[in-house]
């Protein structure tokens, strides 16, 4: 399973790279705004900086919601760096644009997926990734992980090459369950990735080992 970090924060991205387990980055307009990145030039330059830090796919989202605008923005993003994946919302013109990008060899990530039907449409249009939002479904009392299971099963039934990128992954149990279900990728904040390090018995056991070593080597 690939680990992507879901942030536009360069420090967090660098820290995940240094841990040695990062396969890519996802961003969205909200995450860019959170970092105070404003204006097209600043946004483009920020994406380039991210691509220079990470050796892997970097999802950069279009803002346009009409076909021509999505194509224009997506092509400009794809020209920035070979690692850019054009992130396109699950809307009618988005599906059409994904088909266009797929025929041009431009990688895409279809975002804001909340049903298996939406994932199926995106896969048929040739999306490289679909991003079902696990946490946001849980937020409204639905079952985000059940959606991951459905999409994994459907793609496997037909051998679709589209990868299931579990997004809105909020905590360690989400990540582990996505792995059990066979998601190809999870994207989450840094604290979820580093959260995998922790267990109280690991800390306690290490403290005991070090104390015993100190006793006999005093
Ligand atoms: O990748 C999508 C993600 O950024 C949404 O996460 O926690 O805002 O639902 P969240």
PDB file of C-alpha atoms and ligand atoms in Angstrom:
ATOM      1  CA  UNK A   1       0.000   0.000   0.000  1.00  0.00           C
ATOM      2  CA  UNK A   2       1.249   3.470  -0.860  1.00  0.00           C
ATOM      3  CA  UNK A   3       1.346   6.252   1.747  1.00  0.00           C
ATOM      4  CA  UNK A   4       0.517   9.749   0.537  1.00  0.00           C
ATOM      5  CA  UNK A   5       0.535  12.758   2.844  1.00  0.00           C
ATOM      6  CA  UNK A   6      -2.547  14.981   2.662  1.00  0.00           C
ATOM      7  CA  UNK A   7      -1.140  18.468   3.166  1.00  0.00           C
ATOM      8  CA  UNK A   8       0.417  21.485   1.489  1.00  0.00           C
ATOM      9  CA  UNK A   9       2.720  22.075   4.484  1.00  0.00           C
ATOM     10  CA  UNK A  10       6.319  21.784   3.265  1.00  0.00           C
ATOM     11  CA  UNK A  11       7.719  21.012   6.735  1.00  0.00           C
ATOM     12  CA  UNK A  12       5.324  18.088   7.229  1.00  0.00           C
ATOM     13  CA  UNK A  13       6.071  16.808   3.723  1.00  0.00           C
ATOM     14  CA  UNK A  14       9.823  17.008   4.415  1.00  0.00           C
ATOM     15  CA  UNK A  15       9.396  15.158   7.722  1.00  0.00           C
ATOM     16  CA  UNK A  16       7.463  12.343   6.024  1.00  0.00           C
ATOM     17  CA  UNK A  17      10.120  12.118   3.296  1.00  0.00           C
ATOM     18  CA  UNK A  18      12.831  11.860   5.972  1.00  0.00           C
ATOM     19  CA  UNK A  19      10.953   8.993   7.643  1.00  0.00           C
ATOM     20  CA  UNK A  20      11.533   7.154   4.355  1.00  0.00           C
ATOM     21  CA  UNK A  21       7.985   5.910   3.797  1.00  0.00           C
ATOM     22  CA  UNK A  22       6.348   8.580   1.654  1.00  0.00           C
ATOM     23  CA  UNK A  23       5.067   7.704  -1.816  1.00  0.00           C
ATOM     24  CA  UNK A  24       3.283  10.926  -2.766  1.00  0.00           C
ATOM     25  CA  UNK A  25       1.262  13.977  -1.777  1.00  0.00           C
ATOM     26  CA  UNK A  26      -2.339  15.062  -2.127  1.00  0.00           C
ATOM     27  CA  UNK A  27      -3.472  18.648  -1.767  1.00  0.00           C
ATOM     28  CA  UNK A  28      -6.731  20.490  -2.227  1.00  0.00           C
ATOM     29  CA  UNK A  29      -7.745  24.160  -2.323  1.00  0.00           C
ATOM     30  CA  UNK A  30      -8.577  24.128   1.411  1.00  0.00           C
ATOM     31  CA  UNK A  31      -5.127  22.760   2.306  1.00  0.00           C
ATOM     32  CA  UNK A  32      -3.438  25.376   0.081  1.00  0.00           C
ATOM     33  CA  UNK A  33      -5.499  28.152   1.730  1.00  0.00           C
ATOM     34  CA  UNK A  34      -4.502  26.811   5.167  1.00  0.00           C
ATOM     35  CA  UNK A  35      -0.850  27.437   4.248  1.00  0.00           C
ATOM     36  CA  UNK A  36      -1.718  30.988   3.120  1.00  0.00           C
ATOM     37  CA  UNK A  37      -0.894  30.281  -0.551  1.00  0.00           C
ATOM     38  CA  UNK A  38      -2.798  32.835  -2.632  1.00  0.00           C
ATOM     39  CA  UNK A  39      -2.857  33.662  -6.347  1.00  0.00           C
ATOM     40  CA  UNK A  40      -2.101  31.458  -9.343  1.00  0.00           C
ATOM     41  CA  UNK A  41       1.656  32.161  -9.454  1.00  0.00           C
ATOM     42  CA  UNK A  42       2.104  31.344  -5.769  1.00  0.00           C
ATOM     43  CA  UNK A  43       0.013  28.186  -6.101  1.00  0.00           C
ATOM     44  CA  UNK A  44       1.995  26.979  -9.129  1.00  0.00           C
ATOM     45  CA  UNK A  45       5.307  27.717  -7.446  1.00  0.00           C
ATOM     46  CA  UNK A  46       4.171  25.870  -4.301  1.00  0.00           C
ATOM     47  CA  UNK A  47       3.307  22.770  -6.329  1.00  0.00           C
ATOM     48  CA  UNK A  48       6.765  22.902  -7.929  1.00  0.00           C
ATOM     49  CA  UNK A  49       8.386  23.092  -4.499  1.00  0.00           C
ATOM     50  CA  UNK A  50       6.391  20.058  -3.339  1.00  0.00           C
ATOM     51  CA  UNK A  51       7.453  18.121  -6.465  1.00  0.00           C
ATOM     52  CA  UNK A  52      11.095  18.948  -5.752  1.00  0.00           C
ATOM     53  CA  UNK A  53      10.826  17.499  -2.218  1.00  0.00           C
ATOM     54  CA  UNK A  54       8.924  14.293  -3.007  1.00  0.00           C
ATOM     55  CA  UNK A  55       9.794  11.577  -5.489  1.00  0.00           C
ATOM     56  CA  UNK A  56       6.218  10.467  -6.213  1.00  0.00           C
ATOM     57  CA  UNK A  57       2.820  11.546  -7.448  1.00  0.00           C
ATOM     58  CA  UNK A  58       1.606  14.984  -6.337  1.00  0.00           C
ATOM     59  CA  UNK A  59      -2.114  15.687  -6.766  1.00  0.00           C
ATOM     60  CA  UNK A  60      -2.860  19.292  -7.737  1.00  0.00           C
ATOM     61  CA  UNK A  61      -6.528  20.262  -7.923  1.00  0.00           C
ATOM     62  CA  UNK A  62      -8.245  22.297 -10.631  1.00  0.00           C
ATOM     63  CA  UNK A  63     -10.575  25.092  -9.552  1.00  0.00           C
ATOM     64  CA  UNK A  64     -12.613  25.303 -12.772  1.00  0.00           C
ATOM     65  CA  UNK A  65     -15.865  23.357 -12.940  1.00  0.00           C
ATOM     66  CA  UNK A  66     -16.514  23.672 -16.703  1.00  0.00           C
ATOM     67  CA  UNK A  67     -14.927  21.347 -19.270  1.00  0.00           C
ATOM     68  CA  UNK A  68     -12.785  23.944 -21.061  1.00  0.00           C
ATOM     69  CA  UNK A  69     -11.591  25.457 -17.802  1.00  0.00           C
ATOM     70  CA  UNK A  70     -10.714  22.052 -16.308  1.00  0.00           C
ATOM     71  CA  UNK A  71      -8.724  21.148 -19.443  1.00  0.00           C
ATOM     72  CA  UNK A  72      -6.914  24.504 -19.459  1.00  0.00           C
ATOM     73  CA  UNK A  73      -5.999  24.366 -15.776  1.00  0.00           C
ATOM     74  CA  UNK A  74      -5.165  20.667 -15.853  1.00  0.00           C
ATOM     75  CA  UNK A  75      -2.792  21.024 -18.799  1.00  0.00           C
ATOM     76  CA  UNK A  76      -1.030  23.954 -17.117  1.00  0.00           C
ATOM     77  CA  UNK A  77      -0.649  21.921 -13.904  1.00  0.00           C
ATOM     78  CA  UNK A  78       0.616  18.845 -15.775  1.00  0.00           C
ATOM     79  CA  UNK A  79       3.280  20.952 -17.490  1.00  0.00           C
ATOM     80  CA  UNK A  80       4.703  22.040 -14.133  1.00  0.00           C
ATOM     81  CA  UNK A  81       6.395  18.708 -13.342  1.00  0.00           C
ATOM     82  CA  UNK A  82       6.180  15.062 -14.500  1.00  0.00           C
ATOM     83  CA  UNK A  83       4.976  14.010 -11.009  1.00  0.00           C
ATOM     84  CA  UNK A  84       1.840  16.161 -11.113  1.00  0.00           C
ATOM     85  CA  UNK A  85      -1.474  14.291 -11.061  1.00  0.00           C
ATOM     86  CA  UNK A  86      -4.414  16.493 -12.065  1.00  0.00           C
ATOM     87  CA  UNK A  87      -7.089  16.332  -9.380  1.00  0.00           C
ATOM     88  CA  UNK A  88     -10.557  16.717 -10.854  1.00  0.00           C
ATOM     89  CA  UNK A  89     -13.876  16.863  -8.971  1.00  0.00           C
ATOM     90  CA  UNK A  90     -16.551  14.210  -9.527  1.00  0.00           C
ATOM     91  CA  UNK A  91     -18.887  16.281 -11.709  1.00  0.00           C
ATOM     92  CA  UNK A  92     -20.171  15.752 -15.268  1.00  0.00           C
ATOM     93  CA  UNK A  93     -17.538  17.964 -16.923  1.00  0.00           C
ATOM     94  CA  UNK A  94     -14.931  16.451 -14.626  1.00  0.00           C
ATOM     95  CA  UNK A  95     -15.661  12.954 -15.941  1.00  0.00           C
ATOM     96  CA  UNK A  96     -15.408  14.234 -19.530  1.00  0.00           C
ATOM     97  CA  UNK A  97     -12.111  15.949 -18.712  1.00  0.00           C
ATOM     98  CA  UNK A  98     -10.731  12.772 -17.096  1.00  0.00           C
ATOM     99  CA  UNK A  99     -11.428  10.922 -20.347  1.00  0.00           C
ATOM    100  CA  UNK A 100      -9.576  13.641 -22.275  1.00  0.00           C
ATOM    101  CA  UNK A 101      -6.589  13.626 -19.892  1.00  0.00           C
ATOM    102  CA  UNK A 102      -6.436   9.844 -19.918  1.00  0.00           C
ATOM    103  CA  UNK A 103      -6.222   9.807 -23.732  1.00  0.00           C
ATOM    104  CA  UNK A 104      -3.422  12.406 -23.546  1.00  0.00           C
ATOM    105  CA  UNK A 105      -1.464  10.326 -20.993  1.00  0.00           C
ATOM    106  CA  UNK A 106      -2.006  12.869 -18.187  1.00  0.00           C
ATOM    107  CA  UNK A 107      -2.550  11.235 -14.785  1.00  0.00           C
ATOM    108  CA  UNK A 108      -5.728  12.121 -12.874  1.00  0.00           C
ATOM    109  CA  UNK A 109      -7.183  11.789  -9.395  1.00  0.00           C
ATOM    110  CA  UNK A 110     -10.977  12.002  -9.297  1.00  0.00           C
ATOM    111  CA  UNK A 111     -11.842  13.604  -5.967  1.00  0.00           C
ATOM    112  CA  UNK A 112     -14.966  13.977  -3.805  1.00  0.00           C
ATOM    113  CA  UNK A 113     -16.082  10.373  -4.368  1.00  0.00           C
ATOM    114  CA  UNK A 114     -18.915   9.363  -2.034  1.00  0.00           C
ATOM    115  CA  UNK A 115     -20.550   6.451  -3.883  1.00  0.00           C
ATOM    116  CA  UNK A 116     -19.411   3.309  -5.687  1.00  0.00           C
ATOM    117  CA  UNK A 117     -21.241   4.549  -8.793  1.00  0.00           C
ATOM    118  CA  UNK A 118     -19.119   7.700  -8.870  1.00  0.00           C
ATOM    119  CA  UNK A 119     -15.960   5.583  -8.549  1.00  0.00           C
ATOM    120  CA  UNK A 120     -17.117   3.325 -11.383  1.00  0.00           C
ATOM    121  CA  UNK A 121     -17.753   6.317 -13.671  1.00  0.00           C
ATOM    122  CA  UNK A 122     -14.315   7.754 -12.946  1.00  0.00           C
ATOM    123  CA  UNK A 123     -12.660   4.379 -13.590  1.00  0.00           C
ATOM    124  CA  UNK A 124     -14.484   3.997 -16.904  1.00  0.00           C
ATOM    125  CA  UNK A 125     -13.299   7.485 -17.907  1.00  0.00           C
ATOM    126  CA  UNK A 126      -9.726   6.323 -17.247  1.00  0.00           C
ATOM    127  CA  UNK A 127      -8.882   7.978 -13.913  1.00  0.00           C
ATOM    128  CA  UNK A 128      -5.506   6.982 -12.481  1.00  0.00           C
ATOM    129  CA  UNK A 129      -6.872   7.314  -8.935  1.00  0.00           C
ATOM    130  CA  UNK A 130     -10.292   7.700  -7.309  1.00  0.00           C
ATOM    131  CA  UNK A 131     -10.476   9.403  -3.933  1.00  0.00           C
ATOM    132  CA  UNK A 132     -13.354   8.180  -1.727  1.00  0.00           C
ATOM    133  CA  UNK A 133     -13.565  10.350   1.427  1.00  0.00           C
ATOM    134  CA  UNK A 134     -13.755   7.977   4.381  1.00  0.00           C
ATOM    135  CA  UNK A 135     -13.923  10.452   7.286  1.00  0.00           C
ATOM    136  CA  UNK A 136     -16.482  12.746   5.692  1.00  0.00           C
ATOM    137  CA  UNK A 137     -18.870   9.812   5.199  1.00  0.00           C
ATOM    138  CA  UNK A 138     -18.360   8.800   8.837  1.00  0.00           C
ATOM    139  CA  UNK A 139     -19.103  12.441   9.787  1.00  0.00           C
ATOM    140  CA  UNK A 140     -22.643  12.150   8.403  1.00  0.00           C
ATOM    141  CA  UNK A 141     -23.297   8.770  10.016  1.00  0.00           C
ATOM    142  CA  UNK A 142     -22.529   6.705   6.901  1.00  0.00           C
ATOM    143  CA  UNK A 143     -19.805   4.047   6.676  1.00  0.00           C
ATOM    144  CA  UNK A 144     -16.738   5.341   4.827  1.00  0.00           C
ATOM    145  CA  UNK A 145     -14.870   2.048   5.088  1.00  0.00           C
ATOM    146  CA  UNK A 146     -17.775   0.138   3.570  1.00  0.00           C
ATOM    147  CA  UNK A 147     -17.399   2.354   0.500  1.00  0.00           C
ATOM    148  CA  UNK A 148     -13.696   1.456   0.272  1.00  0.00           C
ATOM    149  CA  UNK A 149     -14.653  -2.242   0.367  1.00  0.00           C
ATOM    150  CA  UNK A 150     -17.268  -1.778  -2.393  1.00  0.00           C
ATOM    151  CA  UNK A 151     -14.903   0.075  -4.711  1.00  0.00           C
ATOM    152  CA  UNK A 152     -12.012  -2.362  -4.142  1.00  0.00           C
ATOM    153  CA  UNK A 153     -14.363  -5.277  -4.956  1.00  0.00           C
ATOM    154  CA  UNK A 154     -15.815  -3.653  -8.071  1.00  0.00           C
ATOM    155  CA  UNK A 155     -12.422  -2.672  -9.497  1.00  0.00           C
ATOM    156  CA  UNK A 156     -11.118  -6.162  -8.779  1.00  0.00           C
ATOM    157  CA  UNK A 157     -14.156  -7.819 -10.465  1.00  0.00           C
ATOM    158  CA  UNK A 158     -13.314  -6.114 -13.752  1.00  0.00           C
ATOM    159  CA  UNK A 159      -9.569  -5.562 -13.459  1.00  0.00           C
ATOM    160  CA  UNK A 160      -9.809  -1.784 -13.660  1.00  0.00           C
ATOM    161  CA  UNK A 161      -6.316  -0.297 -13.392  1.00  0.00           C
ATOM    162  CA  UNK A 162      -7.685   2.736 -11.476  1.00  0.00           C
ATOM    163  CA  UNK A 163      -6.178   2.851  -7.984  1.00  0.00           C
ATOM    164  CA  UNK A 164      -8.320   3.280  -4.883  1.00  0.00           C
ATOM    165  CA  UNK A 165      -6.864   6.229  -2.957  1.00  0.00           C
ATOM    166  CA  UNK A 166      -8.575   6.303   0.438  1.00  0.00           C
ATOM    167  CA  UNK A 167      -8.835   9.981   1.420  1.00  0.00           C
ATOM    168  CA  UNK A 168     -10.114  11.829   4.468  1.00  0.00           C
ATOM    169  CA  UNK A 169      -8.317   9.184   6.545  1.00  0.00           C
ATOM    170  CA  UNK A 170      -8.357  10.711  10.006  1.00  0.00           C
ATOM    171  CA  UNK A 171      -6.729   8.236  12.401  1.00  0.00           C
ATOM    172  CA  UNK A 172      -4.647   5.069  12.674  1.00  0.00           C
ATOM    173  CA  UNK A 173      -7.586   2.586  12.769  1.00  0.00           C
ATOM    174  CA  UNK A 174      -8.902   4.131   9.519  1.00  0.00           C
ATOM    175  CA  UNK A 175      -5.500   3.587   7.899  1.00  0.00           C
ATOM    176  CA  UNK A 176      -5.171   0.001   9.114  1.00  0.00           C
ATOM    177  CA  UNK A 177      -8.699  -0.894   8.000  1.00  0.00           C
ATOM    178  CA  UNK A 178      -8.053   0.617   4.561  1.00  0.00           C
ATOM    179  CA  UNK A 179      -4.971  -1.631   4.358  1.00  0.00           C
ATOM    180  CA  UNK A 180      -7.036  -4.685   5.380  1.00  0.00           C
ATOM    181  CA  UNK A 181      -9.601  -3.858   2.707  1.00  0.00           C
ATOM    182  CA  UNK A 182      -6.969  -3.589  -0.017  1.00  0.00           C
ATOM    183  CA  UNK A 183      -6.957   0.152  -0.756  1.00  0.00           C
ATOM    184  CA  UNK A 184      -4.042   0.869  -3.084  1.00  0.00           C
ATOM    185  CA  UNK A 185      -3.182   4.165  -1.390  1.00  0.00           C
ATOM    186  CA  UNK A 186      -4.081   6.047   1.786  1.00  0.00           C
ATOM    187  CA  UNK A 187      -3.670   9.773   2.117  1.00  0.00           C
ATOM    188  CA  UNK A 188      -3.655  11.320   5.575  1.00  0.00           C
ATOM    189  CA  UNK A 189      -2.031  14.020   7.703  1.00  0.00           C
ATOM    190  CA  UNK A 190       1.479  13.489   9.123  1.00  0.00           C
ATOM    191  CA  UNK A 191       0.193  12.678  12.624  1.00  0.00           C
ATOM    192  CA  UNK A 192      -1.663   9.618  11.286  1.00  0.00           C
ATOM    193  CA  UNK A 193       1.520   8.300   9.630  1.00  0.00           C
ATOM    194  CA  UNK A 194       3.660   8.924  12.721  1.00  0.00           C
ATOM    195  CA  UNK A 195       0.832   7.530  14.870  1.00  0.00           C
ATOM    196  CA  UNK A 196       1.750   4.124  13.435  1.00  0.00           C
ATOM    197  CA  UNK A 197       4.961   4.262  15.469  1.00  0.00           C
ATOM    198  CA  UNK A 198       3.253   4.249  18.827  1.00  0.00           C
ATOM    199  CA  UNK A 199       2.480   1.561  21.357  1.00  0.00           C
ATOM    200  CA  UNK A 200       2.882   1.951  25.134  1.00  0.00           C
ATOM    201  CA  UNK A 201       4.450  -1.508  25.420  1.00  0.00           C
ATOM    202  CA  UNK A 202       7.096  -0.518  22.862  1.00  0.00           C
ATOM    203  CA  UNK A 203       7.984   2.549  24.954  1.00  0.00           C
ATOM    204  CA  UNK A 204       7.917   0.576  28.198  1.00  0.00           C
ATOM    205  CA  UNK A 205       9.932  -2.318  26.748  1.00  0.00           C
ATOM    206  CA  UNK A 206      12.587   0.008  25.331  1.00  0.00           C
ATOM    207  CA  UNK A 207      12.906   1.857  28.651  1.00  0.00           C
ATOM    208  CA  UNK A 208      13.446  -1.489  30.427  1.00  0.00           C
ATOM    209  CA  UNK A 209      16.024  -2.675  27.867  1.00  0.00           C
ATOM    210  CA  UNK A 210      17.983   0.575  28.187  1.00  0.00           C
ATOM    211  CA  UNK A 211      17.810   0.540  32.003  1.00  0.00           C
ATOM    212  CA  UNK A 212      19.032  -3.091  32.151  1.00  0.00           C
ATOM    213  CA  UNK A 213      21.842  -2.312  29.695  1.00  0.00           C
ATOM    214  CA  UNK A 214      22.883   0.668  31.832  1.00  0.00           C
ATOM    215  CA  UNK A 215      22.945  -1.517  35.005  1.00  0.00           C
ATOM    216  CA  UNK A 216      25.396  -4.075  33.585  1.00  0.00           C
ATOM    217  CA  UNK A 217      27.497  -1.520  31.720  1.00  0.00           C
ATOM    218  CA  UNK A 218      27.823   1.008  34.570  1.00  0.00           C
TER     219      UNK A 218
HETATM  220  O1  LIG B   1      -7.910  14.161   0.696  1.00  0.00           O
HETATM  221  C1  LIG B   1      -9.120  14.738   1.089  1.00  0.00           C
HETATM  222  C2  LIG B   1      -8.979  15.270   2.444  1.00  0.00           C
HETATM  223  O2  LIG B   1      -8.156  16.411   2.434  1.00  0.00           O
HETATM  224  C3  LIG B   1     -10.216  15.540   3.167  1.00  0.00           C
HETATM  225  O3  LIG B   1      -9.913  15.312   4.484  1.00  0.00           O
HETATM  226  O4  LIG B   1     -10.253  15.445   6.888  1.00  0.00           O
HETATM  227  O5  LIG B   1     -10.875  17.382   5.392  1.00  0.00           O
HETATM  228  O6  LIG B   1     -12.236  15.294   5.392  1.00  0.00           O
HETATM  229  P1  LIG B   1     -10.876  15.889   5.600  1.00  0.00           P
END
